[in-house]
């Protein structure tokens, strides 16, 4: 049996290490996972109650069209229901975009480093991936523009960018969208949208109103704290959404996910409280990095990418031995780690562990 040519070179996704596995391997009682940008404050109580209510219905297929959730999100964003598409995480919306729009011979452009699922899914479809290095951790929009040609189908802009945490500003993005030819779909991945506090962050919904070739991706996995339920969405022109719907599996999101997401989008208090506590944690971490003489990329999401000035694997291992799971090993950033903003107690434990790792390295030379 021979699988299709476009997948034979693909690696299998390596997730952040599960907490239980780390505990067992290292004999640690407490382990803090700051590797996957999950919400340290959990999820909305209304979401949990909505899931309880759904238990009675588990033998019945979910609503494939997510009608109630679509209505709730459409009202929240002030868009039409036919502009919204749900996926099993925004990961699945990325997959469906690639499936609907990319064929062998097509080109697709993205930053390097950025979220790996764009490249992964484009390669499965046999499209040619053009990667444009980040410039000081930020999308290099002029360089991306210069790579666009008649074969280009999708440009991916991750804003804030994962892993660097930087944003593309409103003025830059608006100018970019004006320049991009209309045959190119611009995907704005806003998985961390709700965390951004900087006023220069684009109003992408306004951009969407004036440009049919823009689609936004958002998710319930990050600030809403529903990562395990797998639910995210795209917002775009009805024609684009229709194309994605044509490749969508009939029952791609579950009852639990739909119910929890519907409850979550209405729980503004939980959202605001997480946003505020994250902003405080982000300030705490960046102040501590300054105290330790470490530089970091401007952080706008719920994570910070910091230059630890040592091989990142060494720091990753040192932190792991002290019960902290981080992310490391980026090709272009061999001395950076990415750390999720946790609760204040988690952030303090992380900084303490980091100081120990750095001083241990200094002693060992
Ligand atoms: C986490 C993340 C996603 C997707 O998360 P889902 O759980 O699949 O919704 C998408 N894009 C970026 C940049 C992310 O960091």
Tab-separated table of C-alpha atoms and ligand atoms in Angstrom:
chain	number	residue	atom	x	y	z
A	1	UNK	CA	0.000	0.000	0.000
A	2	UNK	CA	1.414	3.343	-1.003
A	3	UNK	CA	0.044	6.567	0.498
A	4	UNK	CA	-0.198	9.665	-1.660
A	5	UNK	CA	3.099	11.315	-2.559
A	6	UNK	CA	2.328	14.621	-0.874
A	7	UNK	CA	2.215	13.067	2.626
A	8	UNK	CA	5.160	10.647	2.795
A	9	UNK	CA	7.598	13.282	4.130
A	10	UNK	CA	5.215	14.737	6.726
A	11	UNK	CA	6.103	14.424	10.405
A	12	UNK	CA	3.475	13.270	12.884
A	13	UNK	CA	2.448	16.212	15.096
A	14	UNK	CA	4.417	16.336	18.361
A	15	UNK	CA	2.176	17.804	21.041
A	16	UNK	CA	3.417	19.475	24.209
A	17	UNK	CA	4.134	16.739	26.772
A	18	UNK	CA	1.078	15.774	28.831
A	19	UNK	CA	1.337	16.664	32.501
A	20	UNK	CA	0.709	13.107	33.716
A	21	UNK	CA	3.525	11.712	31.576
A	22	UNK	CA	6.021	14.290	32.859
A	23	UNK	CA	5.015	13.580	36.466
A	24	UNK	CA	5.575	9.863	35.996
A	25	UNK	CA	8.856	10.162	34.081
A	26	UNK	CA	10.494	12.646	36.452
A	27	UNK	CA	8.830	11.587	39.701
A	28	UNK	CA	7.414	15.084	40.248
A	29	UNK	CA	4.318	15.797	42.342
A	30	UNK	CA	3.418	19.069	40.661
A	31	UNK	CA	3.858	19.934	37.012
A	32	UNK	CA	2.802	23.174	35.326
A	33	UNK	CA	2.123	23.070	31.592
A	34	UNK	CA	2.850	26.408	29.960
A	35	UNK	CA	3.373	24.863	26.529
A	36	UNK	CA	0.087	25.027	24.637
A	37	UNK	CA	-1.393	28.456	25.412
A	38	UNK	CA	-4.312	26.948	27.303
A	39	UNK	CA	-6.383	29.072	29.673
A	40	UNK	CA	-5.034	28.756	33.254
A	41	UNK	CA	-8.395	29.996	34.568
A	42	UNK	CA	-10.379	27.122	33.072
A	43	UNK	CA	-13.671	27.834	31.338
A	44	UNK	CA	-17.004	29.563	31.916
A	45	UNK	CA	-19.309	27.997	34.541
A	46	UNK	CA	-22.150	28.529	32.050
A	47	UNK	CA	-20.261	26.393	29.529
A	48	UNK	CA	-19.927	23.577	32.076
A	49	UNK	CA	-23.649	23.749	32.876
A	50	UNK	CA	-24.514	23.684	29.169
A	51	UNK	CA	-22.471	20.487	28.755
A	52	UNK	CA	-24.303	18.864	31.682
A	53	UNK	CA	-27.599	19.686	29.980
A	54	UNK	CA	-26.469	18.092	26.728
A	55	UNK	CA	-25.672	14.716	28.324
A	56	UNK	CA	-29.305	13.677	27.888
A	57	UNK	CA	-28.899	13.979	24.100
A	58	UNK	CA	-25.663	12.121	23.408
A	59	UNK	CA	-27.342	9.389	21.359
A	60	UNK	CA	-28.603	11.974	18.865
A	61	UNK	CA	-26.330	13.419	16.148
A	62	UNK	CA	-25.439	17.064	16.639
A	63	UNK	CA	-26.905	19.809	14.469
A	64	UNK	CA	-24.523	19.669	11.501
A	65	UNK	CA	-25.211	23.300	10.669
A	66	UNK	CA	-24.623	24.529	14.261
A	67	UNK	CA	-27.691	26.762	13.844
A	68	UNK	CA	-27.983	28.041	17.438
A	69	UNK	CA	-24.287	28.644	17.862
A	70	UNK	CA	-24.092	30.340	14.472
A	71	UNK	CA	-26.917	32.676	15.475
A	72	UNK	CA	-25.208	33.495	18.784
A	73	UNK	CA	-21.843	34.238	17.171
A	74	UNK	CA	-23.456	36.187	14.297
A	75	UNK	CA	-25.221	38.391	16.839
A	76	UNK	CA	-22.041	38.814	18.878
A	77	UNK	CA	-19.967	39.841	15.843
A	78	UNK	CA	-22.788	41.654	14.017
A	79	UNK	CA	-22.372	39.608	10.833
A	80	UNK	CA	-24.810	37.424	8.882
A	81	UNK	CA	-25.122	33.739	9.798
A	82	UNK	CA	-24.082	32.772	6.242
A	83	UNK	CA	-20.682	34.357	6.905
A	84	UNK	CA	-19.740	31.876	9.641
A	85	UNK	CA	-18.353	28.335	9.456
A	86	UNK	CA	-17.500	26.114	12.432
A	87	UNK	CA	-14.767	23.523	12.637
A	88	UNK	CA	-13.446	21.003	15.147
A	89	UNK	CA	-11.082	23.711	16.342
A	90	UNK	CA	-9.931	26.427	13.964
A	91	UNK	CA	-7.373	23.744	13.023
A	92	UNK	CA	-10.175	22.077	11.092
A	93	UNK	CA	-11.145	25.347	9.403
A	94	UNK	CA	-7.513	25.598	8.251
A	95	UNK	CA	-7.746	22.034	6.929
A	96	UNK	CA	-11.013	22.792	5.117
A	97	UNK	CA	-9.591	25.989	3.605
A	98	UNK	CA	-6.664	24.029	2.198
A	99	UNK	CA	-8.987	21.303	0.983
A	100	UNK	CA	-11.355	23.770	-0.708
A	101	UNK	CA	-8.828	26.154	-2.235
A	102	UNK	CA	-5.454	24.434	-2.775
A	103	UNK	CA	-4.473	22.033	-5.562
A	104	UNK	CA	-1.105	20.797	-6.854
A	105	UNK	CA	0.543	23.671	-8.742
A	106	UNK	CA	-1.079	26.339	-6.569
A	107	UNK	CA	1.083	28.505	-4.356
A	108	UNK	CA	0.407	29.594	-0.800
A	109	UNK	CA	2.405	32.082	1.263
A	110	UNK	CA	3.051	32.233	4.990
A	111	UNK	CA	5.574	33.496	7.507
A	112	UNK	CA	8.411	31.426	8.917
A	113	UNK	CA	8.056	30.934	11.918
A	114	UNK	CA	4.310	30.772	12.183
A	115	UNK	CA	1.546	28.324	13.102
A	116	UNK	CA	2.562	24.993	11.494
A	117	UNK	CA	-0.907	23.851	10.394
A	118	UNK	CA	-0.991	26.156	7.349
A	119	UNK	CA	2.049	24.488	5.824
A	120	UNK	CA	1.017	21.020	6.929
A	121	UNK	CA	-2.394	21.162	5.257
A	122	UNK	CA	-1.129	22.961	2.147
A	123	UNK	CA	1.430	20.196	1.640
A	124	UNK	CA	-1.189	17.479	1.989
A	125	UNK	CA	-3.069	19.141	-0.884
A	126	UNK	CA	0.148	19.188	-2.931
A	127	UNK	CA	0.343	22.993	-3.086
A	128	UNK	CA	3.686	24.797	-3.200
A	129	UNK	CA	4.470	26.503	0.110
A	130	UNK	CA	6.341	29.817	0.029
A	131	UNK	CA	7.726	30.807	3.422
A	132	UNK	CA	8.778	34.371	4.188
A	133	UNK	CA	11.062	34.820	7.214
A	134	UNK	CA	9.778	37.020	10.025
A	135	UNK	CA	11.416	40.414	10.344
A	136	UNK	CA	12.236	41.104	13.998
A	137	UNK	CA	9.596	38.551	14.911
A	138	UNK	CA	6.883	40.243	12.818
A	139	UNK	CA	5.247	39.402	9.484
A	140	UNK	CA	7.230	40.991	6.636
A	141	UNK	CA	4.263	42.188	4.579
A	142	UNK	CA	6.251	43.854	1.727
A	143	UNK	CA	8.235	40.628	1.234
A	144	UNK	CA	5.018	38.591	1.273
A	145	UNK	CA	3.482	40.940	-1.323
A	146	UNK	CA	6.514	40.511	-3.564
A	147	UNK	CA	5.955	36.715	-3.644
A	148	UNK	CA	2.360	36.925	-4.888
A	149	UNK	CA	1.735	35.867	-8.490
A	150	UNK	CA	-1.121	34.443	-10.576
A	151	UNK	CA	-0.614	30.983	-9.029
A	152	UNK	CA	-1.024	32.311	-5.452
A	153	UNK	CA	-4.242	31.091	-3.828
A	154	UNK	CA	-3.948	31.756	-0.087
A	155	UNK	CA	-1.848	34.098	2.083
A	156	UNK	CA	-1.845	33.250	5.800
A	157	UNK	CA	-1.379	36.018	8.386
A	158	UNK	CA	-1.269	34.839	11.979
A	159	UNK	CA	-2.172	37.846	14.132
A	160	UNK	CA	-0.921	37.753	16.888
A	161	UNK	CA	1.680	35.436	15.430
A	162	UNK	CA	2.291	32.090	17.070
A	163	UNK	CA	5.059	31.565	18.287
A	164	UNK	CA	6.466	35.134	18.327
A	165	UNK	CA	3.400	36.897	19.792
A	166	UNK	CA	3.801	40.012	17.628
A	167	UNK	CA	0.972	41.761	15.791
A	168	UNK	CA	0.478	43.256	12.350
A	169	UNK	CA	-0.936	46.755	12.915
A	170	UNK	CA	-4.186	48.120	11.505
A	171	UNK	CA	-2.549	50.618	9.122
A	172	UNK	CA	-0.054	48.052	7.780
A	173	UNK	CA	-2.722	45.392	7.341
A	174	UNK	CA	-5.191	47.726	5.600
A	175	UNK	CA	-2.488	48.821	3.136
A	176	UNK	CA	-1.519	45.178	2.553
A	177	UNK	CA	-5.106	44.077	1.874
A	178	UNK	CA	-5.475	46.932	-0.644
A	179	UNK	CA	-2.388	45.702	-2.522
A	180	UNK	CA	-3.197	41.979	-2.593
A	181	UNK	CA	-4.913	40.942	-5.847
A	182	UNK	CA	-8.551	39.877	-5.438
A	183	UNK	CA	-7.911	36.282	-6.622
A	184	UNK	CA	-5.878	35.678	-3.446
A	185	UNK	CA	-7.650	34.637	-0.238
A	186	UNK	CA	-6.194	36.376	2.832
A	187	UNK	CA	-6.602	34.257	5.975
A	188	UNK	CA	-6.278	36.263	9.197
A	189	UNK	CA	-5.770	33.747	11.996
A	190	UNK	CA	-6.898	35.543	15.144
A	191	UNK	CA	-6.744	32.672	17.633
A	192	UNK	CA	-5.549	35.142	20.294
A	193	UNK	CA	-7.769	38.059	19.227
A	194	UNK	CA	-9.534	38.371	22.570
A	195	UNK	CA	-6.248	38.809	24.472
A	196	UNK	CA	-4.955	41.797	22.507
A	197	UNK	CA	-4.983	45.124	24.350
A	198	UNK	CA	-2.946	47.243	21.888
A	199	UNK	CA	-5.023	49.894	20.105
A	200	UNK	CA	-3.071	49.429	16.883
A	201	UNK	CA	-4.547	45.915	16.531
A	202	UNK	CA	-6.709	45.738	13.378
A	203	UNK	CA	-10.482	45.838	13.328
A	204	UNK	CA	-10.552	42.861	11.014
A	205	UNK	CA	-14.353	42.702	10.848
A	206	UNK	CA	-14.353	46.150	9.232
A	207	UNK	CA	-11.693	44.960	6.795
A	208	UNK	CA	-13.862	41.978	5.994
A	209	UNK	CA	-16.859	44.175	5.167
A	210	UNK	CA	-14.922	45.904	2.389
A	211	UNK	CA	-12.919	42.934	1.073
A	212	UNK	CA	-14.545	39.695	-0.122
A	213	UNK	CA	-11.165	37.945	-0.162
A	214	UNK	CA	-10.572	38.151	3.604
A	215	UNK	CA	-11.492	35.423	6.105
A	216	UNK	CA	-10.922	35.531	9.876
A	217	UNK	CA	-10.260	32.508	12.041
A	218	UNK	CA	-11.109	32.518	15.721
A	219	UNK	CA	-11.347	29.793	18.321
A	220	UNK	CA	-12.960	28.744	21.585
A	221	UNK	CA	-9.758	26.903	22.564
A	222	UNK	CA	-7.805	29.825	23.931
A	223	UNK	CA	-9.470	32.567	26.009
A	224	UNK	CA	-12.752	30.644	26.270
A	225	UNK	CA	-10.886	27.657	27.685
A	226	UNK	CA	-12.653	24.960	25.625
A	227	UNK	CA	-9.542	23.435	23.978
A	228	UNK	CA	-10.563	19.827	24.649
A	229	UNK	CA	-13.988	20.251	23.018
A	230	UNK	CA	-12.503	21.243	19.631
A	231	UNK	CA	-14.454	24.192	18.337
A	232	UNK	CA	-13.357	27.205	16.300
A	233	UNK	CA	-14.736	29.228	13.425
A	234	UNK	CA	-14.137	31.230	10.298
A	235	UNK	CA	-15.879	34.501	9.354
A	236	UNK	CA	-15.813	35.508	5.704
A	237	UNK	CA	-17.753	36.354	2.585
A	238	UNK	CA	-20.771	34.032	2.080
A	239	UNK	CA	-19.234	32.646	-1.149
A	240	UNK	CA	-16.004	31.718	0.638
A	241	UNK	CA	-17.961	30.194	3.521
A	242	UNK	CA	-20.066	28.227	1.050
A	243	UNK	CA	-16.946	26.735	-0.561
A	244	UNK	CA	-15.699	25.641	2.855
A	245	UNK	CA	-19.108	24.176	3.690
A	246	UNK	CA	-18.886	22.042	0.554
A	247	UNK	CA	-15.875	20.150	1.944
A	248	UNK	CA	-17.061	20.086	5.569
A	249	UNK	CA	-17.877	16.741	7.194
A	250	UNK	CA	-21.628	16.588	7.976
A	251	UNK	CA	-21.247	16.414	11.789
A	252	UNK	CA	-17.849	18.023	12.334
A	253	UNK	CA	-18.601	19.654	15.698
A	254	UNK	CA	-20.166	17.917	18.703
A	255	UNK	CA	-23.229	18.765	20.792
A	256	UNK	CA	-21.006	19.454	23.795
A	257	UNK	CA	-18.809	21.820	21.820
A	258	UNK	CA	-21.742	23.698	20.319
A	259	UNK	CA	-23.564	24.031	23.650
A	260	UNK	CA	-20.459	25.116	25.549
A	261	UNK	CA	-19.467	27.613	22.853
A	262	UNK	CA	-22.972	29.109	22.753
A	263	UNK	CA	-22.881	29.619	26.528
A	264	UNK	CA	-19.314	30.952	26.427
A	265	UNK	CA	-19.856	33.626	23.802
A	266	UNK	CA	-22.514	35.145	26.080
A	267	UNK	CA	-20.314	35.089	29.193
A	268	UNK	CA	-18.641	38.460	28.783
A	269	UNK	CA	-17.609	38.602	32.451
A	270	UNK	CA	-15.478	35.454	32.168
A	271	UNK	CA	-13.878	36.765	28.971
A	272	UNK	CA	-13.049	40.160	30.480
A	273	UNK	CA	-11.681	38.656	33.658
A	274	UNK	CA	-9.362	36.309	31.700
A	275	UNK	CA	-8.249	39.140	29.431
A	276	UNK	CA	-7.400	41.331	32.417
A	277	UNK	CA	-5.563	38.648	34.378
A	278	UNK	CA	-3.639	37.637	31.255
A	279	UNK	CA	-2.566	41.242	30.633
A	280	UNK	CA	-1.313	41.450	34.240
A	281	UNK	CA	0.551	38.161	33.890
A	282	UNK	CA	2.091	39.279	30.609
A	283	UNK	CA	3.376	42.455	32.284
A	284	UNK	CA	4.719	40.435	35.218
A	285	UNK	CA	6.612	38.053	32.925
A	286	UNK	CA	8.071	40.786	30.725
A	287	UNK	CA	9.187	42.775	33.799
A	288	UNK	CA	10.877	39.669	35.159
A	289	UNK	CA	12.598	39.038	31.814
A	290	UNK	CA	13.893	42.629	31.889
A	291	UNK	CA	15.200	42.084	35.429
A	292	UNK	CA	17.015	38.948	34.217
A	293	UNK	CA	18.453	40.797	31.217
A	294	UNK	CA	16.493	38.718	28.702
A	295	UNK	CA	14.889	40.229	25.609
A	296	UNK	CA	11.551	39.059	24.258
A	297	UNK	CA	9.333	39.704	21.278
A	298	UNK	CA	6.502	42.149	21.869
A	299	UNK	CA	3.830	39.874	23.318
A	300	UNK	CA	0.157	40.449	22.471
A	301	UNK	CA	-1.398	37.042	23.152
A	302	UNK	CA	-1.333	34.741	26.192
A	303	UNK	CA	2.280	33.702	25.626
A	304	UNK	CA	5.731	35.273	25.440
A	305	UNK	CA	8.688	34.237	23.278
A	306	UNK	CA	11.846	35.059	25.170
A	307	UNK	CA	15.525	34.817	24.262
A	308	UNK	CA	17.132	32.793	27.056
A	309	UNK	CA	20.605	33.207	25.484
A	310	UNK	CA	21.299	29.475	25.801
A	311	UNK	CA	20.410	26.548	23.546
A	312	UNK	CA	16.631	26.337	23.968
A	313	UNK	CA	16.679	22.555	24.457
A	314	UNK	CA	18.960	22.978	27.476
A	315	UNK	CA	16.592	25.479	29.090
A	316	UNK	CA	13.565	23.364	28.139
A	317	UNK	CA	15.152	20.332	29.860
A	318	UNK	CA	16.161	22.346	32.933
A	319	UNK	CA	12.643	23.739	33.294
A	320	UNK	CA	11.132	20.294	32.784
A	321	UNK	CA	13.223	18.831	35.609
A	322	UNK	CA	11.691	21.545	37.799
A	323	UNK	CA	8.174	20.690	36.687
A	324	UNK	CA	7.614	23.403	34.059
A	325	UNK	CA	6.673	22.422	30.496
A	326	UNK	CA	7.615	25.074	27.910
A	327	UNK	CA	8.080	25.098	24.126
A	328	UNK	CA	11.455	25.245	22.420
A	329	UNK	CA	13.464	24.318	19.294
A	330	UNK	CA	12.480	26.791	16.583
A	331	UNK	CA	14.734	26.628	13.538
A	332	UNK	CA	15.356	30.372	13.315
A	333	UNK	CA	15.264	30.978	17.048
A	334	UNK	CA	17.630	28.436	18.607
A	335	UNK	CA	17.871	30.352	21.906
A	336	UNK	CA	14.194	31.267	22.376
A	337	UNK	CA	11.543	29.489	24.385
A	338	UNK	CA	7.812	30.184	24.264
A	339	UNK	CA	5.967	30.310	27.537
A	340	UNK	CA	2.217	30.554	28.126
A	341	UNK	CA	1.055	33.247	30.545
A	342	UNK	CA	-0.290	31.255	33.479
A	343	UNK	CA	-1.917	32.208	36.777
A	344	UNK	CA	0.176	34.496	38.983
A	345	UNK	CA	1.324	31.506	41.066
A	346	UNK	CA	2.307	29.573	37.925
A	347	UNK	CA	4.156	32.570	36.507
A	348	UNK	CA	6.112	32.968	39.744
A	349	UNK	CA	7.017	29.257	39.796
A	350	UNK	CA	8.177	29.519	36.209
A	351	UNK	CA	10.379	32.568	36.864
A	352	UNK	CA	11.913	30.894	39.924
A	353	UNK	CA	12.676	27.760	37.871
A	354	UNK	CA	14.065	29.834	34.999
A	355	UNK	CA	16.412	31.699	37.343
A	356	UNK	CA	17.680	28.391	38.700
A	357	UNK	CA	18.252	27.022	35.199
A	358	UNK	CA	20.091	30.171	34.108
A	359	UNK	CA	22.322	30.315	37.174
A	360	UNK	CA	23.051	26.590	36.923
A	361	UNK	CA	24.187	27.161	33.331
A	362	UNK	CA	26.303	30.154	34.399
A	363	UNK	CA	28.035	28.045	37.089
A	364	UNK	CA	28.690	25.208	34.648
A	365	UNK	CA	29.960	27.742	32.108
B	1	LIG	C1	-4.212	27.367	18.997
B	1	LIG	C2	-4.191	27.952	17.641
B	1	LIG	C3	-5.141	27.623	16.661
B	1	LIG	C4	-6.179	26.584	16.712
B	1	LIG	O1	-6.627	26.077	17.773
B	1	LIG	P1	-7.898	25.130	17.738
B	1	LIG	O2	-7.815	24.485	19.062
B	1	LIG	O3	-7.760	24.168	16.596
B	1	LIG	O4	-9.069	26.030	17.552
B	1	LIG	C5	-5.090	28.243	15.447
B	1	LIG	N1	-4.164	29.146	15.172
B	1	LIG	C6	-3.231	29.481	16.059
B	1	LIG	C7	-2.238	30.495	15.697
B	1	LIG	C8	-3.201	28.889	17.312
B	1	LIG	O5	-2.227	29.211	18.167
